Each structure stands twice: as C-alpha cells, then as structure tokens.
Coordinates of N, CA and C in Angstrom, one line a residue:
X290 N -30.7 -19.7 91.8 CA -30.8 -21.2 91.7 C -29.4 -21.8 92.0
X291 N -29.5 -22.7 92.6 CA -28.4 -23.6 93.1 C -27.6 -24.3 92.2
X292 N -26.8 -24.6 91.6 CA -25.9 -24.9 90.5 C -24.7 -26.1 91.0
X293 N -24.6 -27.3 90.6 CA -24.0 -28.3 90.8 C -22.5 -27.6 91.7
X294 N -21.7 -26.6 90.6 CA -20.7 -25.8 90.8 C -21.2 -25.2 92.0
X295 N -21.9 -24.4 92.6 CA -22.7 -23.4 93.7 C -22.1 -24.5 94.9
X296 N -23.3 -25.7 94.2 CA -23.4 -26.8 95.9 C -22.4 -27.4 96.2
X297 N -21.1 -27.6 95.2 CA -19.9 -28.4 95.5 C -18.7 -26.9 96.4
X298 N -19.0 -25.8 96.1 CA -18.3 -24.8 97.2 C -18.6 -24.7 98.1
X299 N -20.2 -24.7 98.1 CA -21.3 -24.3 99.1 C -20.7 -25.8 100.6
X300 N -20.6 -27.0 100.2 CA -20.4 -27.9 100.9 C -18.5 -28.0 100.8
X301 N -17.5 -27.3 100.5 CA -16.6 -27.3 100.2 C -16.0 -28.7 99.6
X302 N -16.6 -29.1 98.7 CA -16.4 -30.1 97.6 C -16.4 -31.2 98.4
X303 N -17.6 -31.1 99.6 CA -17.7 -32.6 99.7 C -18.9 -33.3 98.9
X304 N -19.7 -32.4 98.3 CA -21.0 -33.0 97.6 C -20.3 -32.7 96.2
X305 N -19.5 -33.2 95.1 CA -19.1 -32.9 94.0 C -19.9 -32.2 93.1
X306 N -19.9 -31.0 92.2 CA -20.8 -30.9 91.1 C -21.1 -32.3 90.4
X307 N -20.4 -33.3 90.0 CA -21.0 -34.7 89.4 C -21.7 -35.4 90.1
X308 N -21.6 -35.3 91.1 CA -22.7 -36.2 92.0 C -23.9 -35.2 91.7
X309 N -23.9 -34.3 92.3 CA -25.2 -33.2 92.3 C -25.9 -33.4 90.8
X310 N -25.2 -33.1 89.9 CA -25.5 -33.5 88.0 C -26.3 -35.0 88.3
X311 N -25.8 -36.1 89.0 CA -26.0 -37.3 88.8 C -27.5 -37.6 89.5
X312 N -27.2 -37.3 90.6 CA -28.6 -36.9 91.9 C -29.8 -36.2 90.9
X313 N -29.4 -35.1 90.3 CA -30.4 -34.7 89.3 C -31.3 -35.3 88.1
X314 N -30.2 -36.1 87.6 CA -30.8 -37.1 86.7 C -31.2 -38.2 87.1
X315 N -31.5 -38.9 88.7 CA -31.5 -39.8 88.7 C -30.9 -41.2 88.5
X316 N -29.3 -40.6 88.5 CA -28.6 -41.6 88.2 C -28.0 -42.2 89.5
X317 N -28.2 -41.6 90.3 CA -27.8 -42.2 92.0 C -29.2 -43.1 92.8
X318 N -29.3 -43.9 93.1 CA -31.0 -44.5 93.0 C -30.6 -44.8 94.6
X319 N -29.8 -44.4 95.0 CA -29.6 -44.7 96.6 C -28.1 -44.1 97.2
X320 N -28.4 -42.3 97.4 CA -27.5 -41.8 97.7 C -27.7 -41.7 99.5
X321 N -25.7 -41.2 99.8 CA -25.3 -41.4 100.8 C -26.0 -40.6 101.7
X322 N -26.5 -41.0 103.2 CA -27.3 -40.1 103.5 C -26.7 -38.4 104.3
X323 N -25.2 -39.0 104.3 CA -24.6 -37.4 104.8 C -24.0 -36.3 103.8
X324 N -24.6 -36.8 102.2 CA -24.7 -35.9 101.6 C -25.9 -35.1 101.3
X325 N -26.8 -36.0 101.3 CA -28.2 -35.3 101.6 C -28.3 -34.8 102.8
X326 N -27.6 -34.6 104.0 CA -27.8 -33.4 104.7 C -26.5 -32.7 104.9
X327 N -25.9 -32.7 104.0 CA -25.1 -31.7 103.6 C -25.3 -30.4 102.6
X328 N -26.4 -31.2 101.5 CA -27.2 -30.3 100.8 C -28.4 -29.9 101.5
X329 N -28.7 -30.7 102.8 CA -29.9 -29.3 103.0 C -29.9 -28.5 103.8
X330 N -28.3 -28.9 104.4 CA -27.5 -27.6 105.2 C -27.4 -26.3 104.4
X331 N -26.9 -27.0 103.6 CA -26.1 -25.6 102.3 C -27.4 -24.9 101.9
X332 N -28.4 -25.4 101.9 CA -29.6 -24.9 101.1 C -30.6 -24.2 101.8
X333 N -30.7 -24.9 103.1 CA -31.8 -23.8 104.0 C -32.5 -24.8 104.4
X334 N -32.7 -25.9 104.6 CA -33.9 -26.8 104.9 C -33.6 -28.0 105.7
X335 N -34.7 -28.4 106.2 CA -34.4 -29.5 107.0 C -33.8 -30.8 105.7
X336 N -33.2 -31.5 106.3 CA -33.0 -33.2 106.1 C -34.3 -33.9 106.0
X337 N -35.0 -33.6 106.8 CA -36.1 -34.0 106.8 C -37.5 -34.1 105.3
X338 N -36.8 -33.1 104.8 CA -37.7 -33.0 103.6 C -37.2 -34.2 102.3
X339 N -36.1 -34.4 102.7 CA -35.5 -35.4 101.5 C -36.6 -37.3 101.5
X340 N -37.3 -37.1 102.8 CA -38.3 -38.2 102.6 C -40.1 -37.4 102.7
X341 N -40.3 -38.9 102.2 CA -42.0 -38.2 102.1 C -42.4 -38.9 102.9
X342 N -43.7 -37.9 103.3 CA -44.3 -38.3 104.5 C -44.3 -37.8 105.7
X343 N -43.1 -36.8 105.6 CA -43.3 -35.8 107.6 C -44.2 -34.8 107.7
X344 N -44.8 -34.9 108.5 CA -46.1 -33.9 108.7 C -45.7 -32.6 109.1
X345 N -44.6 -32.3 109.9 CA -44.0 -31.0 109.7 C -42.7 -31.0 109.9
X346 N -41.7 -31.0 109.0 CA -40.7 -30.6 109.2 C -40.3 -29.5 109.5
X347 N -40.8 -28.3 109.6 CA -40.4 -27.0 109.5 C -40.5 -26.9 111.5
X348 N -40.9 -28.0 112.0 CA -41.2 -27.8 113.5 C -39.8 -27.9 114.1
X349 N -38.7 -28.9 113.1 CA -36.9 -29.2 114.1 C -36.4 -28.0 113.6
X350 N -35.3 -27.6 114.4 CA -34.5 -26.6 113.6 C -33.3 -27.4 113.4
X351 N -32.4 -26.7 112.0 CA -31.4 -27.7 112.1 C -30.3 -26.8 112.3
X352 N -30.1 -26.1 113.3 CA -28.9 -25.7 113.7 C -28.4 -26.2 114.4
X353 N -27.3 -26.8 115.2 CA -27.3 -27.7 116.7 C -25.7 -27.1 117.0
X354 N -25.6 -27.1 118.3 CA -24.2 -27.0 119.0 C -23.7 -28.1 119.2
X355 N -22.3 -28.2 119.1 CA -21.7 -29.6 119.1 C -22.1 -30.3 120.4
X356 N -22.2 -29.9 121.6 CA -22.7 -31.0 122.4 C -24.1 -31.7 122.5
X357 N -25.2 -30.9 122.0 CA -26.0 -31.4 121.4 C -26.2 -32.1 120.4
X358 N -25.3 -32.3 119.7 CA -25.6 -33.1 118.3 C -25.7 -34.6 118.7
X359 N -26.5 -35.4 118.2 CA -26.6 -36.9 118.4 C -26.1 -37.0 116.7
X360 N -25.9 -38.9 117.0 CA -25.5 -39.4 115.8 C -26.3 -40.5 115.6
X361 N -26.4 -40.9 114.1 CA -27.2 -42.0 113.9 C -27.1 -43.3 114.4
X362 N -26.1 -43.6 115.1 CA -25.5 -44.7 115.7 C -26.2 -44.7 117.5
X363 N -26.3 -43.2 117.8 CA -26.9 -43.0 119.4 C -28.5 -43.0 119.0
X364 N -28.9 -43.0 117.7 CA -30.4 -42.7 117.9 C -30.6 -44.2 117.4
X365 N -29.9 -44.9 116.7 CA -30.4 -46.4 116.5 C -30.1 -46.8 118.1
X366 N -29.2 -47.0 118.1 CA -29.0 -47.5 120.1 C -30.0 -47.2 120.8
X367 N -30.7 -46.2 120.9 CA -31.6 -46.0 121.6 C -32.9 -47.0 121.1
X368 N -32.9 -47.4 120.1 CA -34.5 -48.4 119.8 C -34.0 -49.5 119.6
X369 N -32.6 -49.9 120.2 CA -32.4 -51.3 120.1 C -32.8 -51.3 122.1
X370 N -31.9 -50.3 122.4 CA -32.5 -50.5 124.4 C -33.8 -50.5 124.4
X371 N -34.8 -49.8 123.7 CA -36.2 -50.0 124.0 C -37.3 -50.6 123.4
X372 N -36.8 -51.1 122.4 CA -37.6 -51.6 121.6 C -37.5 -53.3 121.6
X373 N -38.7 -53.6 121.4 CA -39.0 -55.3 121.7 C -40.1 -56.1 120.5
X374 N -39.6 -56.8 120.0 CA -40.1 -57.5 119.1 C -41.5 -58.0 119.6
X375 N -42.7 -57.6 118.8 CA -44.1 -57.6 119.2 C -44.6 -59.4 119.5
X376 N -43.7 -60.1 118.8 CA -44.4 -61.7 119.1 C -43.6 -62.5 120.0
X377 N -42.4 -61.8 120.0 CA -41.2 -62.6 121.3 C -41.1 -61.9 122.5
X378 N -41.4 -60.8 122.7 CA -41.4 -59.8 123.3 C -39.5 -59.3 124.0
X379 N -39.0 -59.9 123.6 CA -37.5 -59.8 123.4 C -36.9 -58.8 122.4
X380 N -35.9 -58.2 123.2 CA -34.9 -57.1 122.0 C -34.7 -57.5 120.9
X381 N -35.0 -56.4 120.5 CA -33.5 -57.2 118.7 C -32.6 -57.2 119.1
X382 N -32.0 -58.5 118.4 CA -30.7 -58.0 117.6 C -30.2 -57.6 116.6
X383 N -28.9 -57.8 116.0 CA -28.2 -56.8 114.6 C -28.7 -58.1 113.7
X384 N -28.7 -59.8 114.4 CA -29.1 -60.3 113.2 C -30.7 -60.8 113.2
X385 N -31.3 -60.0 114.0 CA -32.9 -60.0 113.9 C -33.6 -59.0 113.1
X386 N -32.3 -57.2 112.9 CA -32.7 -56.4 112.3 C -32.4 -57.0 110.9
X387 N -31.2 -57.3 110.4 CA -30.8 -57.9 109.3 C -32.1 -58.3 108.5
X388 N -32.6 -59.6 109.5 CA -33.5 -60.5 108.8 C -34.5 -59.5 108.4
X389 N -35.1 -58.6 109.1 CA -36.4 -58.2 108.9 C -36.2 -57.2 107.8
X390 N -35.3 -56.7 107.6 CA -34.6 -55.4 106.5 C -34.6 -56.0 105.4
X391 N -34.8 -57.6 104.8 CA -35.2 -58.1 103.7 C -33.8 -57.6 102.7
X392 N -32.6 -57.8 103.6 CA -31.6 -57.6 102.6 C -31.0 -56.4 101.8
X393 N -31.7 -55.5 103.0 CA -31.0 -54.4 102.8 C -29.5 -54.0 103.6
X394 N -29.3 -54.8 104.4 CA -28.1 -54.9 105.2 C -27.9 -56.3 106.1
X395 N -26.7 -56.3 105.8 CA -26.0 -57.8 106.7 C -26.4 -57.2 107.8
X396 N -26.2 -58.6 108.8 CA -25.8 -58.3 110.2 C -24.2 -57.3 110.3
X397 N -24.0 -57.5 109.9 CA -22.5 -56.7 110.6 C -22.6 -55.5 110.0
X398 N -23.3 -55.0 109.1 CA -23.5 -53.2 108.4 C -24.7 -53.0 109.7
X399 N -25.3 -53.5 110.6 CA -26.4 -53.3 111.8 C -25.3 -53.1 112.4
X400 N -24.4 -54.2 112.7 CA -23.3 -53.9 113.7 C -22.6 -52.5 113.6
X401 N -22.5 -52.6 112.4 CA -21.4 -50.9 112.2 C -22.1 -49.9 112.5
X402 N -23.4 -49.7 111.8 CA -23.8 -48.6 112.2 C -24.3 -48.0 113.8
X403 N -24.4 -49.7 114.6 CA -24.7 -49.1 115.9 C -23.7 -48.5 116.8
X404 N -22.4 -49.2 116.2 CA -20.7 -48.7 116.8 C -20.4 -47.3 116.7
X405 N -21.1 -46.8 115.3 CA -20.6 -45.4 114.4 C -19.2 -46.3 113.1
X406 N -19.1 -47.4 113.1 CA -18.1 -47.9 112.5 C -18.7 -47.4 111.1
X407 N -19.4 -47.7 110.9 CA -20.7 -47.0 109.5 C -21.0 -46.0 110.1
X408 N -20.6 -44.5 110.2 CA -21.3 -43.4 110.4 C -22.6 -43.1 109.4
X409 N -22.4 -43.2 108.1 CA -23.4 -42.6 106.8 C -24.1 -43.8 106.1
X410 N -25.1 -44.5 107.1 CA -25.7 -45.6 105.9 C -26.6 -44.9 104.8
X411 N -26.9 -45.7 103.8 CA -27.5 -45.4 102.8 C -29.1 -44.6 103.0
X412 N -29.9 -44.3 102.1 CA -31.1 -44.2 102.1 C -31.6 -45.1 102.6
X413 N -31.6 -46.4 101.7 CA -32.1 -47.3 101.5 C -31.9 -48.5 102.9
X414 N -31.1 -47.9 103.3 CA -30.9 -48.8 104.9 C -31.4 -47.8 106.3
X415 N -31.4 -46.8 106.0 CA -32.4 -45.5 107.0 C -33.7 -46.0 106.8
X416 N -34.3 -46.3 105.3 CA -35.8 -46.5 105.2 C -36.0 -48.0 105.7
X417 N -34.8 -48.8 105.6 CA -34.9 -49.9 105.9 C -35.4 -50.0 107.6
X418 N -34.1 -49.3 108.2 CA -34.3 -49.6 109.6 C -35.6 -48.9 110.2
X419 N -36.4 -48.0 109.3 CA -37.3 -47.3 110.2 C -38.4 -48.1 109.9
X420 N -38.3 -49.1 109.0 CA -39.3 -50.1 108.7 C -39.4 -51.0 109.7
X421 N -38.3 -51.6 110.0 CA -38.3 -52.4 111.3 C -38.4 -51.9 112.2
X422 N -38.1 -51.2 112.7 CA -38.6 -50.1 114.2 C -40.2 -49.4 114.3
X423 N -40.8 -49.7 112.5 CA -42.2 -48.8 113.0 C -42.2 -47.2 113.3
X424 N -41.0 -46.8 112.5 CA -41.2 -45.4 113.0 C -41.0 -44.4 111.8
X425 N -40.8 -43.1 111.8 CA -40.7 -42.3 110.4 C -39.3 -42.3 110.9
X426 N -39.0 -42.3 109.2 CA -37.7 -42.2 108.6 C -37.2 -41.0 109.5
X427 N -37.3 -40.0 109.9 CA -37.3 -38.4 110.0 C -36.4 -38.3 111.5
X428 N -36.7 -39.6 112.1 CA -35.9 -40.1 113.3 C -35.0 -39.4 113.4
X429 N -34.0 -40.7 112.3 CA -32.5 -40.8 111.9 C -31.8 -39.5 111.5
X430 N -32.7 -38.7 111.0 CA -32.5 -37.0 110.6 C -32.0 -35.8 111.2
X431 N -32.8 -36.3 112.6 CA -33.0 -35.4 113.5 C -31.6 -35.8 114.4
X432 N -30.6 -35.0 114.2 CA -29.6 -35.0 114.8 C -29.2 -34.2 115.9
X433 N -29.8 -32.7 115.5 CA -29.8 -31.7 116.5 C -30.0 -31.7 117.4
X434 N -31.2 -32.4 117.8 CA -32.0 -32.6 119.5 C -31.6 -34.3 119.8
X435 N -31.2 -34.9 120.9 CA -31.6 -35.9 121.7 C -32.5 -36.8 121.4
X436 N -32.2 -38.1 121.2 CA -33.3 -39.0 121.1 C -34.0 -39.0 122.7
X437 N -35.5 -39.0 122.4 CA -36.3 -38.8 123.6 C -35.7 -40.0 124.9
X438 N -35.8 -39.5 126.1 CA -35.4 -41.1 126.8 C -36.3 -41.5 127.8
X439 N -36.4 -42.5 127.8 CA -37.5 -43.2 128.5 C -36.6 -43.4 130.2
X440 N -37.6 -42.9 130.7 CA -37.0 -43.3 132.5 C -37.4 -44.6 132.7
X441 N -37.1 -44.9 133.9 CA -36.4 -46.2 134.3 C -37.9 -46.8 134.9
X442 N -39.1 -46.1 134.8 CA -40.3 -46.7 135.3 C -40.8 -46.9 134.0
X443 N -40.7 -46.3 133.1 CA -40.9 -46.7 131.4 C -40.5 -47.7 130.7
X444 N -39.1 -47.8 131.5 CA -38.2 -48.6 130.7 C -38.9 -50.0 131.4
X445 N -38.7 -50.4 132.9 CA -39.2 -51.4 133.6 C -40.6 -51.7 133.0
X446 N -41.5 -50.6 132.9 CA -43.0 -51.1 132.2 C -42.9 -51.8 130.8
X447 N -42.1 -51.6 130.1 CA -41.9 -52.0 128.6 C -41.4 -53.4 129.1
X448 N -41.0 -53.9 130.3 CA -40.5 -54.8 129.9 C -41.2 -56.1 130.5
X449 N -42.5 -55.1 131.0 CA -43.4 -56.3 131.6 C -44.6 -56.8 130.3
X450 N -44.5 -57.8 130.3 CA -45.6 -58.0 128.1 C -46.9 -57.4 128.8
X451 N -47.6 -57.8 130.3 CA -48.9 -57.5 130.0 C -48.9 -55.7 130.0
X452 N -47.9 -55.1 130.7 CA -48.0 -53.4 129.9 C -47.4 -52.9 128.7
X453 N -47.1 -54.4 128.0 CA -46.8 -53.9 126.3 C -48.0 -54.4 125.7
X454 N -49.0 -55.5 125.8 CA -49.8 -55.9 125.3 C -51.0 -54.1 125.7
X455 N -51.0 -54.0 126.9 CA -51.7 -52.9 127.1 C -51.6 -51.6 126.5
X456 N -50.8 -51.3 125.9 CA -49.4 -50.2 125.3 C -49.9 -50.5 123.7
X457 N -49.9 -51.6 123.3 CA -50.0 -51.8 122.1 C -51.7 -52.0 121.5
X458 N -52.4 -52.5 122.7 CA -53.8 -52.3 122.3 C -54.0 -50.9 122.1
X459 N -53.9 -50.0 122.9 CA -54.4 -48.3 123.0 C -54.0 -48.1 121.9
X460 N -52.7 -48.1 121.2 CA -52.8 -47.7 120.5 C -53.8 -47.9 119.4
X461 N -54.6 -48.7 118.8 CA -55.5 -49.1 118.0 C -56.9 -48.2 119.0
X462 N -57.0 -47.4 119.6 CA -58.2 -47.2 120.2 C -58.4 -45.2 119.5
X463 N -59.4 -44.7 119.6 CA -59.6 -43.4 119.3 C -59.1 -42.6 120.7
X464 N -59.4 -41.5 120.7 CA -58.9 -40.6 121.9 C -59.3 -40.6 122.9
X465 N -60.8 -40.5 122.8 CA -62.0 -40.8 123.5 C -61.7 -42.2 124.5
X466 N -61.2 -43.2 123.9 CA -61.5 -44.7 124.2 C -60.1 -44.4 125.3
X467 N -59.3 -43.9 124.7 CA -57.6 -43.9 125.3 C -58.0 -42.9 126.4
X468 N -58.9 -41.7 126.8 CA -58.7 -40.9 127.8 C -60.0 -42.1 128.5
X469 N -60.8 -42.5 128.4 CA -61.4 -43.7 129.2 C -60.6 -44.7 130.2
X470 N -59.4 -45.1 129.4 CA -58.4 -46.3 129.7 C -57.8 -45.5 131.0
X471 N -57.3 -44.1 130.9 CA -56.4 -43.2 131.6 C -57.3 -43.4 133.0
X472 N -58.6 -42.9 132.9 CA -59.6 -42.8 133.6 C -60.0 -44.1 134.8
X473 N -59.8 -45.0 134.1 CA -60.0 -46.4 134.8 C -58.6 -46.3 135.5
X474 N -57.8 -46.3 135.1 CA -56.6 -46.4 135.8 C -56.1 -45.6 136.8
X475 N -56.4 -44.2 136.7 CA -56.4 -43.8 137.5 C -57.4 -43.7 139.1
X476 N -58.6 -44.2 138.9 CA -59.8 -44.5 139.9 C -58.9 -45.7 140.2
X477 N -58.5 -46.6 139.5 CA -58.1 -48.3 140.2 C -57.0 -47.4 141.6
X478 N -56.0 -47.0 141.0 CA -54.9 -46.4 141.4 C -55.5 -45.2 143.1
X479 N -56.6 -44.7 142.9 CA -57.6 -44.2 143.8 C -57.9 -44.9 144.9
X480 N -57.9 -46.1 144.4 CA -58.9 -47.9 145.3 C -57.7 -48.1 145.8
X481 N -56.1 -48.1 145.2 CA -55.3 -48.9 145.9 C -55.1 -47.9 147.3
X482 N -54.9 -46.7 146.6 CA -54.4 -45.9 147.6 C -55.3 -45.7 149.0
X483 N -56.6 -45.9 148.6 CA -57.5 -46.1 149.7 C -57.5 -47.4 150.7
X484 N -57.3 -48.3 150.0 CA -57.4 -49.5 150.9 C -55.8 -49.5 151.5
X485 N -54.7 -49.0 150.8 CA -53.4 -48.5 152.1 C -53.8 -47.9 153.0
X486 N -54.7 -46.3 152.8 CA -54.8 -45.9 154.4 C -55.6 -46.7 155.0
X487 N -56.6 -47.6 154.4 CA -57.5 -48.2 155.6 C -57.2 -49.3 156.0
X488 N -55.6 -49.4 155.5 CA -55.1 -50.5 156.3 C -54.2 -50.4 157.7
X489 N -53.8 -48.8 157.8 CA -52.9 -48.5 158.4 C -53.4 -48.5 159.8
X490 N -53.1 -49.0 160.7 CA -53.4 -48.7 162.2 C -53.7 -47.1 162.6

C-alpha cells in the first residue's frame, strides 16, 4: 500500500506526504493537475483515471520519450486553431473561453496556459476547458502521443459553415444514416467526375 511517506520519495518530494494526507481527506477540493500525474506515474496508471467517465484508459500508454511528449498548452493550441464557436462560426478567443468557463478562469490564466506561462492549471480549469471545447477531460492528460492534426483540406473544410453545419448534423445521425450520407457523397462525387470526362474533347 502506498503511504503518504512511500509517494513523497516515490515522486522525490514533489507530491509532499501532507498534501497526499490532505488529497486523502479531502481537504484539497481542487488539486494541481501535475501532481495528479505525478502520482499516477509513481503508481502505475494512467492520469486518465483521476476523472470519471473514460471508456478506456488502459488503451494510452503513459510512457513517452521526450520528443514525443506534448504539453497542455500544445494540446489547448490545437482546439483554439480548429475549433469554432457553433453560433458565430468564428474561433475562440482567451476572452470567449473565459466567458464560457463561468469563472473558472480570467482571460489572461487562458492566456497563460496557451503560452505554457501556466504550465499546471487546476482540475477545475482542465474540466473547465473541456467543457467549452465539448470534449473529455482525458485530452489534456494525454501527453505522451500528439494531439491528432487535421490537414489542410480539413482545416479549409471546417472553415466553410455549410461543411460545419453538415459536420455537425451527422453527428446527431445513427451509423446507418452517417454510412448513407458517405454514400450520397460519394455517387455525387461519381457524377462530377463523369461530367469532367464528358466534357473533355
């Protein structure tokens, strides 16, 4: 069993035994989030586990080589470049995320953490930001691998509304309905390509 004393060696006294005592009792109601994956380094487990709600964590591994390692500051950056507010269809910004985070962070703690100037935001501003983004918390976690990146015909499609409006209906559709959608699109895509060659001399 892991012992306050154990996890403060274990992390070479950067997780204190009193913090760990405290974390235990619930006297921390919003701890730092790079001590919580400092303990689930030390421990054997993903980061991932410290929220509820991942369907498998056991699928990341958390070993990573330093050139691979991303930071929470490259993986928020990445859904401020692609991501677009559903009624303006425009980017956020640090004081668009602010507002919607209901006060869980100023604009300028958005600002920091996108810089790395804030490397370790809180829990409470991780669950925040994954709130505004629409995404699992588990993101922010996942430091080992690369945030996914969208190519430049993805990126361009995102930024046309009627293939976000199209993007965001599917989603509300079953599998069935969404391999249909695929289906039409690709027969249209059929028609274009036909009426090129029967245009060609």
């Amino acid at each position: 069993m892991w012992t306050g004393q154990a996890l403060q060696d274990a992390t070479d006294g950067f997780v204190s035994r009193s913090y760990v005592s405290q974390l235990r009792k619930g006297g921390i109601a919003n701890p730092r989030l790079d001590k919580l994956q400092a303990l689930a380094e030390v421990m054997g487990f993903p980061p991932q586990l410290w929220f509820e709600g991942v369907s498998d964590p056991g699928s990341t591994p958390h070993t990573a080589s330093p050139e691979q390692s991303v930071t929470i500051s490259d993986r928020l950056e990445a859904l401020f470049r692609t991501a677009t507010d559903e009624r303006s269809g425009e980017r956020y910004s640090n004081a668009d995320v602010a507002r919607l985070s209901m006060g869980a962070f100023t604009e300028k703690e958005v600002e920091g953490i996108r810089t790395g100037a804030l490397p370790d935001p809180s829990v409470e501003q991780v669950l925040a930001l994954a709130e505004v983004f629409a995404i699992d918390p588990s993101y922010f976690l996942d430091t080992e691998a690369k945030p996914p990146l969208l190519d430049r015909a993805s990126l361009e499609g995102l930024s046309n509304q009627k293939a976000r409006i199209i993007l965001h209906k599917s989603l509300e559709l079953s599998a069935q309905e969404q391999d249909l959608i695929i289906d039409m699109i690709n027969r249209l895509e059929g028609l274009h390509g036909e009426d090129r060659r029967g245009a060609q001399p």
